[in-house]
Amino acid sequence: MQNDNAALAIDGGDLALGAGLLALVRPALDLLEPGGVLAVNSVNRSLRDDLPRWCQLQHHEYRERQWIDSGYDRHLIARGSLSLPRGKRECNITLPQHDGQIFADDVLKAIPMPERADPTSGFAPRGAQVEPGGPRYPFSLLDREHVSPPEIAKLYDQAVAAQWNANTDIPWQKTPKLPDVIERALGQVFTFLAENELSALYLPSKFISRIHPAYVETAMFLSSQMADEARHIDVFLKRARAGGGGLGVSSATTSQSLLSLLELEDFTEAAFLLSVLGEGTFLDLLTFIEEHAPDEVTAEVVRRARSDEARHVHFGLVHVRHALAHDTTLYHRLEAAVRRRAVTLSNVSGAPAPLQDGLTILAAGSTDTKAIARGHEAFRELLDTMHESRVKRLEHAGFTAEQARTLSDLHTPNFM
Ligand SMILES: [Fe+2]
Ligand SMILES: [Fe+2]
């Protein structure tokens, strides 16, 4: 391409219109504003008819043909304004590298998210020019402050870096042969954990398809969370069976509690109830299991799961804090969501009995009655610890101390 008195000129050689010339003409026109003139230099005589006809069809203006002495035609085309893509062509984007890596956070900084997103841009990636006339997509999460906290791409980068392998990163070969009563307790605890992990896999999946692609980093983070939950389900079920304990009981309490999560329709309420309150409470539960783990494999699977969960909780916290900062009515909505859920669980008085027993035996380490008394006490302390941490987390999210205590008390006895 060369510049002359037209805004832009291309050399078409002897290419016919239907033999590839358009691959030069169309991108060159895309670089022009409406009315901008492109010169097409060509020795192909068929263009004298073909190019004006093509311009008419594409709503560009064929201005004139000039005969140049050295034996070629110079066709002048003014760019039309019909089907002009929205937005400007990206140019001069530079993405910094860190030891050869390009982070999503730097991409986000280079191409920031819009405050509101347009559902007629479909799956166009943020930054692409969008040809008008596309259909409206059924995305309902179209508002940055309720979808994407500023830290979202950083959290995604962290998630990418922290992925681990459920086969090679767990020392499965060290699975011991423990007394049956301990294996059965482990089987029960991991049955409960896996069941709750399943809800943490399904709930975010419900919202991904509602998120406008302008906020794709949130969808990407949620998909990393889903990969994490899939891995947790995998390792928890494997550990339940690896020592011969097998799965235990799925209780009606858990089932009822998780249904009330799955039925949430508001993304921020879901992030609050699942990640801040539910996964937050699970951090203490996983710490408890690690502290009382009877073997290295158990300790390792819960330790690794806990470190993933800390990231999910962090997402929940920054999401809720960011949304609260931009929407003062949200406090009441979140409190109302906790209260509504508590009403549906009003017939549930405590943690599922099989889980209580499993955790007590794990903490006891045997069926010796003195040990069981200690295990029982440890379980009671766990409930207190969970409450205290929830209150701190709620205060951190922006609730007052009093609201935080109330909301923590109303949280499901199923922990998630
Ligand atoms: Fe998990
Ligand atoms: Fe999680």
CSV table of C-alpha atoms and ligand atoms in Angstrom, one decimal:
chain,number,residue,atom,x,y,z
A,1,MET,CA,0.0,0.0,0.0
A,2,GLN,CA,1.2,3.5,-0.7
A,3,ASN,CA,-0.3,7.0,0.0
A,4,ASP,CA,-1.0,9.4,-2.8
A,5,ASN,CA,-3.7,12.0,-3.3
A,6,ALA,CA,-6.3,9.4,-2.4
A,7,ALA,CA,-6.2,8.7,1.4
A,8,LEU,CA,-4.9,5.2,0.6
A,9,ALA,CA,-3.8,3.4,-2.5
A,10,ILE,CA,-3.3,-0.3,-3.2
A,11,ASP,CA,-1.6,-2.1,-6.1
A,12,GLY,CA,-4.0,-4.8,-7.4
A,13,GLY,CA,-1.6,-6.0,-10.2
A,14,ASP,CA,-3.7,-8.1,-12.6
A,15,LEU,CA,-5.9,-9.6,-9.9
A,16,ALA,CA,-9.6,-10.0,-11.0
A,17,LEU,CA,-12.2,-9.0,-8.4
A,18,GLY,CA,-13.3,-12.6,-7.9
A,19,ALA,CA,-9.7,-13.9,-7.8
A,20,GLY,CA,-8.5,-12.4,-4.5
A,21,LEU,CA,-8.5,-8.6,-5.2
A,22,LEU,CA,-11.3,-8.1,-2.6
A,23,ALA,CA,-9.0,-9.4,0.2
A,24,LEU,CA,-6.9,-6.3,-0.5
A,25,VAL,CA,-9.8,-3.8,-1.2
A,26,ARG,CA,-12.0,-4.6,1.8
A,27,PRO,CA,-9.4,-4.3,4.6
A,28,ALA,CA,-8.1,-1.1,2.9
A,29,LEU,CA,-11.6,0.4,2.9
A,30,ASP,CA,-12.0,-0.6,6.6
A,31,LEU,CA,-9.1,1.7,7.5
A,32,LEU,CA,-10.9,4.7,6.0
A,33,GLU,CA,-13.6,6.9,7.5
A,34,PRO,CA,-16.8,7.2,5.5
A,35,GLY,CA,-16.1,9.4,2.5
A,36,GLY,CA,-12.4,8.6,2.6
A,37,VAL,CA,-11.0,7.7,-0.9
A,38,LEU,CA,-9.2,4.5,-1.8
A,39,ALA,CA,-7.2,4.2,-5.1
A,40,VAL,CA,-7.0,0.8,-6.6
A,41,ASN,CA,-4.3,0.5,-9.2
A,42,SER,CA,-4.8,-2.3,-11.7
A,43,VAL,CA,-3.9,-3.6,-15.1
A,44,ASN,CA,-6.9,-6.0,-15.1
A,45,ARG,CA,-9.4,-4.5,-17.6
A,46,SER,CA,-12.3,-6.6,-16.1
A,47,LEU,CA,-12.3,-4.3,-13.1
A,48,ARG,CA,-13.7,-1.5,-15.3
A,49,ASP,CA,-17.1,-3.2,-15.1
A,50,ASP,CA,-16.7,-5.3,-12.0
A,51,LEU,CA,-15.5,-2.7,-9.5
A,52,PRO,CA,-18.3,-0.1,-10.1
A,53,ARG,CA,-20.9,-2.9,-9.8
A,54,TRP,CA,-19.4,-4.3,-6.6
A,55,CYS,CA,-19.3,-0.7,-5.1
A,56,GLN,CA,-23.0,-0.3,-5.9
A,57,LEU,CA,-23.9,-3.6,-4.2
A,58,GLN,CA,-21.7,-2.7,-1.1
A,59,HIS,CA,-22.9,0.9,-0.9
A,60,HIS,CA,-19.5,2.4,-1.6
A,61,GLU,CA,-19.3,5.2,-4.1
A,62,TYR,CA,-17.3,4.5,-7.3
A,63,ARG,CA,-15.9,7.9,-8.1
A,64,GLU,CA,-14.0,7.5,-11.3
A,65,ARG,CA,-11.4,5.7,-13.4
A,66,GLN,CA,-8.3,7.4,-14.4
A,67,TRP,CA,-6.0,6.2,-17.1
A,68,ILE,CA,-2.4,6.3,-16.1
A,69,ASP,CA,0.2,6.6,-18.9
A,70,SER,CA,2.3,3.7,-17.8
A,71,GLY,CA,-0.6,1.4,-18.8
A,72,TYR,CA,-2.8,0.9,-15.7
A,73,ASP,CA,-6.2,2.0,-14.5
A,74,ARG,CA,-6.6,4.0,-11.3
A,75,HIS,CA,-10.0,3.4,-9.7
A,76,LEU,CA,-11.1,5.8,-7.0
A,77,ILE,CA,-13.6,4.5,-4.5
A,78,ALA,CA,-15.1,6.5,-1.6
A,79,ARG,CA,-16.0,4.5,1.4
A,80,GLY,CA,-19.7,4.3,2.1
A,81,SER,CA,-21.2,4.6,5.6
A,82,LEU,CA,-23.5,1.6,5.4
A,83,SER,CA,-22.6,-1.4,7.6
A,84,LEU,CA,-19.9,0.6,9.1
A,85,PRO,CA,-18.6,-1.4,12.1
A,86,ARG,CA,-19.1,0.3,15.5
A,87,GLY,CA,-15.9,1.3,17.2
A,88,LYS,CA,-12.4,2.0,16.1
A,89,ARG,CA,-9.9,-0.5,14.8
A,90,GLU,CA,-7.5,-1.4,17.6
A,91,CYS,CA,-4.1,0.0,16.9
A,92,ASN,CA,-0.9,0.5,18.8
A,93,ILE,CA,-1.9,-1.9,21.6
A,94,THR,CA,1.2,-3.0,23.5
A,95,LEU,CA,1.0,-5.8,26.0
A,96,PRO,CA,3.9,-6.0,28.5
A,97,GLN,CA,5.6,-9.3,29.1
A,98,HIS,CA,6.8,-10.6,32.4
A,99,ASP,CA,9.5,-13.3,31.9
A,100,GLY,CA,7.8,-14.2,28.6
A,101,GLN,CA,4.3,-14.3,30.1
A,102,ILE,CA,1.4,-12.1,29.2
A,103,PHE,CA,-1.1,-11.6,32.0
A,104,ALA,CA,-4.8,-11.2,31.6
A,105,ASP,CA,-4.5,-8.3,34.0
A,106,ASP,CA,-2.4,-6.4,31.5
A,107,VAL,CA,-4.9,-7.2,28.7
A,108,LEU,CA,-7.6,-5.8,30.9
A,109,LYS,CA,-5.6,-2.6,31.5
A,110,ALA,CA,-5.0,-2.2,27.8
A,111,ILE,CA,-8.6,-2.8,26.8
A,112,PRO,CA,-10.8,-1.7,29.8
A,113,MET,CA,-14.3,-2.9,30.3
A,114,PRO,CA,-17.2,-0.6,29.4
A,115,GLU,CA,-19.5,0.5,32.2
A,116,ARG,CA,-22.5,-0.9,30.3
A,117,ALA,CA,-22.4,-3.6,27.7
A,118,ASP,CA,-24.5,-3.8,24.5
A,119,PRO,CA,-26.4,-7.2,24.1
A,120,THR,CA,-26.4,-6.8,20.3
A,121,SER,CA,-22.6,-7.2,20.1
A,122,GLY,CA,-23.1,-10.9,20.8
A,123,PHE,CA,-19.9,-12.9,21.3
A,124,ALA,CA,-17.7,-10.1,19.8
A,125,PRO,CA,-14.6,-10.0,22.0
A,126,ARG,CA,-14.1,-6.7,23.8
A,127,GLY,CA,-12.1,-4.4,21.5
A,128,ALA,CA,-13.5,-5.9,18.2
A,129,GLN,CA,-15.3,-3.7,15.8
A,130,VAL,CA,-18.9,-4.8,15.6
A,131,GLU,CA,-20.8,-4.8,12.3
A,132,PRO,CA,-24.4,-3.5,12.9
A,133,GLY,CA,-27.4,-5.6,12.3
A,134,GLY,CA,-26.5,-8.5,14.6
A,135,PRO,CA,-29.2,-10.1,16.8
A,136,ARG,CA,-29.8,-9.3,20.5
A,137,TYR,CA,-28.3,-11.9,22.8
A,138,PRO,CA,-30.0,-13.1,26.0
A,139,PHE,CA,-27.2,-11.7,28.3
A,140,SER,CA,-28.7,-10.2,31.4
A,141,LEU,CA,-25.5,-9.2,33.3
A,142,LEU,CA,-24.7,-6.0,31.4
A,143,ASP,CA,-23.4,-3.7,34.1
A,144,ARG,CA,-19.7,-3.7,35.1
A,145,GLU,CA,-20.2,-2.8,38.8
A,146,HIS,CA,-22.4,-5.8,39.3
A,147,VAL,CA,-20.3,-8.2,37.3
A,148,SER,CA,-16.6,-7.4,37.4
A,149,PRO,CA,-14.6,-6.2,40.3
A,150,PRO,CA,-11.4,-4.4,39.2
A,151,GLU,CA,-9.3,-7.3,40.6
A,152,ILE,CA,-11.0,-9.9,38.4
A,153,ALA,CA,-8.2,-10.4,35.9
A,154,LYS,CA,-5.5,-10.6,38.6
A,155,LEU,CA,-7.6,-13.3,40.3
A,156,TYR,CA,-7.9,-15.2,37.0
A,157,ASP,CA,-4.1,-15.0,36.5
A,158,GLN,CA,-3.6,-16.4,40.0
A,159,ALA,CA,-6.1,-19.2,39.3
A,160,VAL,CA,-4.2,-20.1,36.1
A,161,ALA,CA,-0.9,-20.2,38.0
A,162,ALA,CA,-2.3,-22.3,40.9
A,163,GLN,CA,-3.8,-25.2,39.0
A,164,TRP,CA,-2.8,-28.6,40.2
A,165,ASN,CA,-3.1,-32.1,39.1
A,166,ALA,CA,-5.5,-34.5,41.0
A,167,ASN,CA,-3.4,-37.5,40.0
A,168,THR,CA,0.2,-36.5,40.1
A,169,ASP,CA,0.2,-33.8,42.9
A,170,ILE,CA,-1.4,-36.1,45.5
A,171,PRO,CA,0.7,-38.8,47.1
A,172,TRP,CA,-1.9,-41.5,46.5
A,173,GLN,CA,0.7,-44.3,46.9
A,174,LYS,CA,0.9,-43.2,50.6
A,175,THR,CA,-2.8,-44.1,51.3
A,176,PRO,CA,-2.6,-46.1,54.5
A,177,LYS,CA,-4.8,-48.9,55.8
A,178,LEU,CA,-6.6,-47.2,58.7
A,179,PRO,CA,-9.0,-48.8,61.2
A,180,ASP,CA,-12.5,-49.3,59.6
A,181,VAL,CA,-14.1,-46.8,61.9
A,182,ILE,CA,-11.7,-44.0,60.8
A,183,GLU,CA,-12.1,-44.9,57.1
A,184,ARG,CA,-15.8,-44.9,57.4
A,185,ALA,CA,-15.6,-41.5,59.1
A,186,LEU,CA,-13.4,-40.2,56.3
A,187,GLY,CA,-15.8,-41.6,53.7
A,188,GLN,CA,-18.7,-39.7,55.4
A,189,VAL,CA,-16.8,-36.4,55.7
A,190,PHE,CA,-15.7,-36.6,52.0
A,191,THR,CA,-19.2,-37.5,50.9
A,192,PHE,CA,-20.4,-34.3,52.5
A,193,LEU,CA,-17.6,-32.3,51.0
A,194,ALA,CA,-18.1,-33.7,47.5
A,195,GLU,CA,-21.8,-33.0,47.7
A,196,ASN,CA,-21.2,-29.4,48.6
A,197,GLU,CA,-18.5,-29.1,46.0
A,198,LEU,CA,-21.0,-30.2,43.4
A,199,SER,CA,-23.2,-27.2,44.3
A,200,ALA,CA,-20.2,-24.9,44.0
A,201,LEU,CA,-19.6,-26.4,40.5
A,202,TYR,CA,-23.2,-26.0,39.3
A,203,LEU,CA,-24.1,-22.6,40.7
A,204,PRO,CA,-21.4,-20.5,38.9
A,205,SER,CA,-22.2,-22.4,35.7
A,206,LYS,CA,-25.7,-21.0,35.8
A,207,PHE,CA,-24.4,-17.4,35.6
A,208,ILE,CA,-21.6,-17.7,33.0
A,209,SER,CA,-24.0,-17.8,30.1
A,210,ARG,CA,-25.7,-14.6,31.5
A,211,ILE,CA,-22.5,-12.6,31.6
A,212,HIS,CA,-21.9,-10.2,28.7
A,213,PRO,CA,-18.6,-11.1,26.9
A,214,ALA,CA,-17.4,-7.6,27.6
A,215,TYR,CA,-16.8,-8.9,31.1
A,216,VAL,CA,-15.2,-12.1,29.9
A,217,GLU,CA,-12.6,-12.1,32.7
A,218,THR,CA,-15.4,-12.8,35.2
A,219,ALA,CA,-16.6,-15.7,33.0
A,220,MET,CA,-13.0,-16.9,32.8
A,221,PHE,CA,-12.5,-16.7,36.5
A,222,LEU,CA,-15.7,-18.6,37.1
A,223,SER,CA,-14.7,-21.3,34.7
A,224,SER,CA,-11.4,-21.6,36.6
A,225,GLN,CA,-13.4,-22.0,39.8
A,226,MET,CA,-15.5,-24.7,38.1
A,227,ALA,CA,-12.3,-26.5,37.1
A,228,ASP,CA,-11.2,-26.2,40.8
A,229,GLU,CA,-14.5,-27.6,42.1
A,230,ALA,CA,-14.3,-30.5,39.6
A,231,ARG,CA,-10.9,-31.3,40.9
A,232,HIS,CA,-12.1,-31.1,44.5
A,233,ILE,CA,-14.9,-33.5,43.7
A,234,ASP,CA,-12.5,-35.8,42.0
A,235,VAL,CA,-10.0,-36.0,44.9
A,236,PHE,CA,-12.5,-36.1,47.7
A,237,LEU,CA,-14.4,-39.0,46.2
A,238,LYS,CA,-11.1,-40.8,45.5
A,239,ARG,CA,-9.9,-40.3,49.0
A,240,ALA,CA,-13.3,-41.6,50.4
A,241,ARG,CA,-12.7,-44.8,48.5
A,242,ALA,CA,-8.9,-45.2,48.3
A,243,GLY,CA,-8.7,-46.6,51.8
A,244,GLY,CA,-11.8,-48.8,51.5
A,245,GLY,CA,-14.1,-46.6,53.6
A,246,GLY,CA,-16.5,-45.8,50.7
A,247,LEU,CA,-19.2,-43.1,50.6
A,248,GLY,CA,-21.5,-42.3,53.4
A,249,VAL,CA,-24.9,-40.7,53.7
A,250,SER,CA,-26.1,-37.6,51.8
A,251,SER,CA,-28.5,-36.0,54.3
A,252,ALA,CA,-31.7,-34.2,53.6
A,253,THR,CA,-30.4,-31.2,55.5
A,254,THR,CA,-27.6,-30.8,53.0
A,255,SER,CA,-29.9,-31.4,50.1
A,256,GLN,CA,-32.3,-28.8,51.2
A,257,SER,CA,-29.6,-26.2,51.9
A,258,LEU,CA,-27.9,-26.7,48.6
A,259,LEU,CA,-31.2,-26.5,46.7
A,260,SER,CA,-31.7,-23.0,48.2
A,261,LEU,CA,-28.3,-22.0,46.8
A,262,LEU,CA,-28.9,-23.5,43.4
A,263,GLU,CA,-32.2,-21.7,43.1
A,264,LEU,CA,-30.6,-18.2,43.4
A,265,GLU,CA,-31.2,-16.1,40.4
A,266,ASP,CA,-29.2,-13.0,41.3
A,267,PHE,CA,-25.4,-13.1,40.6
A,268,THR,CA,-24.3,-10.9,43.4
A,269,GLU,CA,-26.6,-12.7,45.9
A,270,ALA,CA,-25.1,-16.0,44.7
A,271,ALA,CA,-21.5,-14.8,45.1
A,272,PHE,CA,-22.4,-13.6,48.6
A,273,LEU,CA,-24.1,-16.7,49.7
A,274,LEU,CA,-21.9,-19.2,48.0
A,275,SER,CA,-18.5,-17.6,48.2
A,276,VAL,CA,-18.4,-15.2,51.1
A,277,LEU,CA,-20.6,-17.2,53.5
A,278,GLY,CA,-20.5,-20.8,52.2
A,279,GLU,CA,-17.0,-21.2,50.9
A,280,GLY,CA,-15.8,-18.9,53.6
A,281,THR,CA,-17.2,-21.3,56.2
A,282,PHE,CA,-15.6,-24.2,54.3
A,283,LEU,CA,-12.2,-22.7,54.8
A,284,ASP,CA,-12.5,-23.4,58.6
A,285,LEU,CA,-13.9,-26.8,57.9
A,286,LEU,CA,-11.0,-27.8,55.6
A,287,THR,CA,-8.5,-26.4,58.1
A,288,PHE,CA,-10.2,-28.6,60.8
A,289,ILE,CA,-10.0,-31.7,58.6
A,290,GLU,CA,-6.3,-31.0,57.8
A,291,GLU,CA,-5.5,-30.6,61.5
A,292,HIS,CA,-7.1,-33.8,62.4
A,293,ALA,CA,-6.2,-35.7,59.2
A,294,PRO,CA,-5.2,-39.3,60.0
A,295,ASP,CA,-2.9,-39.6,57.0
A,296,GLU,CA,-0.8,-37.5,54.6
A,297,VAL,CA,-3.2,-38.1,51.6
A,298,THR,CA,-6.2,-36.7,53.4
A,299,ALA,CA,-4.2,-33.7,54.7
A,300,GLU,CA,-2.9,-33.0,51.2
A,301,VAL,CA,-6.2,-33.1,49.4
A,302,VAL,CA,-7.9,-30.7,51.9
A,303,ARG,CA,-4.8,-28.4,52.1
A,304,ARG,CA,-4.8,-28.0,48.3
A,305,ALA,CA,-8.6,-27.6,48.1
A,306,ARG,CA,-8.4,-25.0,50.8
A,307,SER,CA,-5.9,-22.9,48.9
A,308,ASP,CA,-8.3,-22.9,45.9
A,309,GLU,CA,-11.2,-22.1,48.1
A,310,ALA,CA,-9.4,-19.1,49.6
A,311,ARG,CA,-9.3,-17.7,46.0
A,312,HIS,CA,-13.0,-18.3,45.5
A,313,VAL,CA,-13.7,-16.5,48.8
A,314,HIS,CA,-11.5,-13.6,47.8
A,315,PHE,CA,-13.5,-13.3,44.5
A,316,GLY,CA,-16.8,-13.3,46.5
A,317,LEU,CA,-15.5,-10.6,48.9
A,318,VAL,CA,-14.2,-8.3,46.2
A,319,HIS,CA,-17.3,-8.8,44.0
A,320,VAL,CA,-19.6,-8.0,46.9
A,321,ARG,CA,-17.5,-5.1,48.2
A,322,HIS,CA,-17.3,-3.6,44.8
A,323,ALA,CA,-21.0,-4.0,44.1
A,324,LEU,CA,-21.9,-2.5,47.6
A,325,ALA,CA,-19.7,0.5,46.9
A,326,HIS,CA,-21.7,1.3,43.8
A,327,ASP,CA,-25.2,0.3,45.0
A,328,THR,CA,-26.3,1.2,48.6
A,329,THR,CA,-29.5,-0.7,48.3
A,330,LEU,CA,-27.5,-3.9,48.0
A,331,TYR,CA,-27.0,-4.3,51.7
A,332,HIS,CA,-30.7,-4.8,52.3
A,333,ARG,CA,-31.0,-7.1,49.3
A,334,LEU,CA,-28.2,-9.3,50.5
A,335,GLU,CA,-29.5,-9.3,54.1
A,336,ALA,CA,-33.0,-10.2,52.7
A,337,ALA,CA,-31.5,-13.0,50.6
A,338,VAL,CA,-29.9,-14.5,53.7
A,339,ARG,CA,-33.2,-14.2,55.6
A,340,ARG,CA,-35.2,-15.7,52.8
A,341,ARG,CA,-32.8,-18.7,52.7
A,342,ALA,CA,-33.0,-19.0,56.5
A,343,VAL,CA,-36.8,-19.3,56.3
A,344,THR,CA,-36.6,-22.2,53.8
A,345,LEU,CA,-34.2,-23.9,56.3
A,346,SER,CA,-36.1,-23.2,59.4
A,347,ASN,CA,-36.8,-26.8,60.1
A,348,VAL,CA,-33.0,-27.6,60.1
A,349,SER,CA,-31.5,-27.3,63.5
A,350,GLY,CA,-27.9,-28.2,63.1
A,351,ALA,CA,-25.2,-29.7,61.0
A,352,PRO,CA,-26.1,-33.0,59.3
A,353,ALA,CA,-25.9,-35.7,62.0
A,354,PRO,CA,-23.7,-38.1,59.9
A,355,LEU,CA,-21.2,-35.2,59.3
A,356,GLN,CA,-21.1,-34.3,63.0
A,357,ASP,CA,-20.3,-37.9,63.9
A,358,GLY,CA,-17.7,-38.2,61.1
A,359,LEU,CA,-15.9,-35.0,62.2
A,360,THR,CA,-16.1,-36.0,65.9
A,361,ILE,CA,-14.5,-39.4,65.2
A,362,LEU,CA,-11.8,-37.8,62.9
A,363,ALA,CA,-10.9,-35.3,65.6
A,364,ALA,CA,-10.9,-38.1,68.2
A,365,GLY,CA,-8.7,-40.4,66.1
A,366,SER,CA,-10.3,-43.5,67.8
A,367,THR,CA,-13.4,-44.7,69.5
A,368,ASP,CA,-11.9,-44.5,72.9
A,369,THR,CA,-14.4,-42.6,75.0
A,370,LYS,CA,-12.0,-40.0,76.4
A,371,ALA,CA,-10.8,-39.3,72.8
A,372,ILE,CA,-14.5,-39.1,71.6
A,373,ALA,CA,-15.1,-36.4,74.3
A,374,ARG,CA,-12.2,-34.5,73.0
A,375,GLY,CA,-13.4,-34.9,69.4
A,376,HIS,CA,-16.8,-33.7,70.4
A,377,GLU,CA,-15.3,-30.6,72.1
A,378,ALA,CA,-13.1,-29.9,69.0
A,379,PHE,CA,-16.3,-30.0,66.8
A,380,ARG,CA,-18.0,-27.5,69.1
A,381,GLU,CA,-15.0,-25.2,68.9
A,382,LEU,CA,-15.1,-25.5,65.1
A,383,LEU,CA,-18.6,-24.1,65.1
A,384,ASP,CA,-17.5,-21.1,67.2
A,385,THR,CA,-14.5,-20.6,64.9
A,386,MET,CA,-16.7,-20.7,61.8
A,387,HIS,CA,-19.0,-18.0,63.4
A,388,GLU,CA,-16.2,-15.7,64.4
A,389,SER,CA,-14.5,-16.0,60.9
A,390,ARG,CA,-17.9,-15.3,59.2
A,391,VAL,CA,-18.4,-12.2,61.3
A,392,LYS,CA,-14.9,-10.9,60.4
A,393,ARG,CA,-15.5,-11.7,56.7
A,394,LEU,CA,-18.8,-9.9,56.7
A,395,GLU,CA,-17.3,-6.9,58.3
A,396,HIS,CA,-14.5,-7.0,55.7
A,397,ALA,CA,-17.2,-7.0,53.0
A,398,GLY,CA,-18.6,-3.8,54.5
A,399,PHE,CA,-21.3,-4.9,56.9
A,400,THR,CA,-21.6,-3.3,60.4
A,401,ALA,CA,-20.5,-5.5,63.4
A,402,GLU,CA,-24.2,-6.0,64.4
A,403,GLN,CA,-25.3,-6.9,60.8
A,404,ALA,CA,-22.4,-9.3,60.5
A,405,ARG,CA,-23.4,-11.1,63.7
A,406,THR,CA,-27.0,-11.3,62.7
A,407,LEU,CA,-26.2,-12.6,59.2
A,408,SER,CA,-23.7,-15.1,60.5
A,409,ASP,CA,-26.3,-16.5,63.0
A,410,LEU,CA,-28.8,-16.9,60.1
A,411,HIS,CA,-26.3,-18.8,57.9
A,412,THR,CA,-27.2,-22.3,57.1
A,413,PRO,CA,-26.1,-25.0,59.6
A,414,ASN,CA,-25.1,-27.0,56.6
A,415,PHE,CA,-22.1,-24.6,56.3
A,416,MET,CA,-22.7,-24.1,52.6
B,1,FE,FE,-14.2,-26.5,46.2
B,2,FE,FE,-15.0,-23.2,45.8
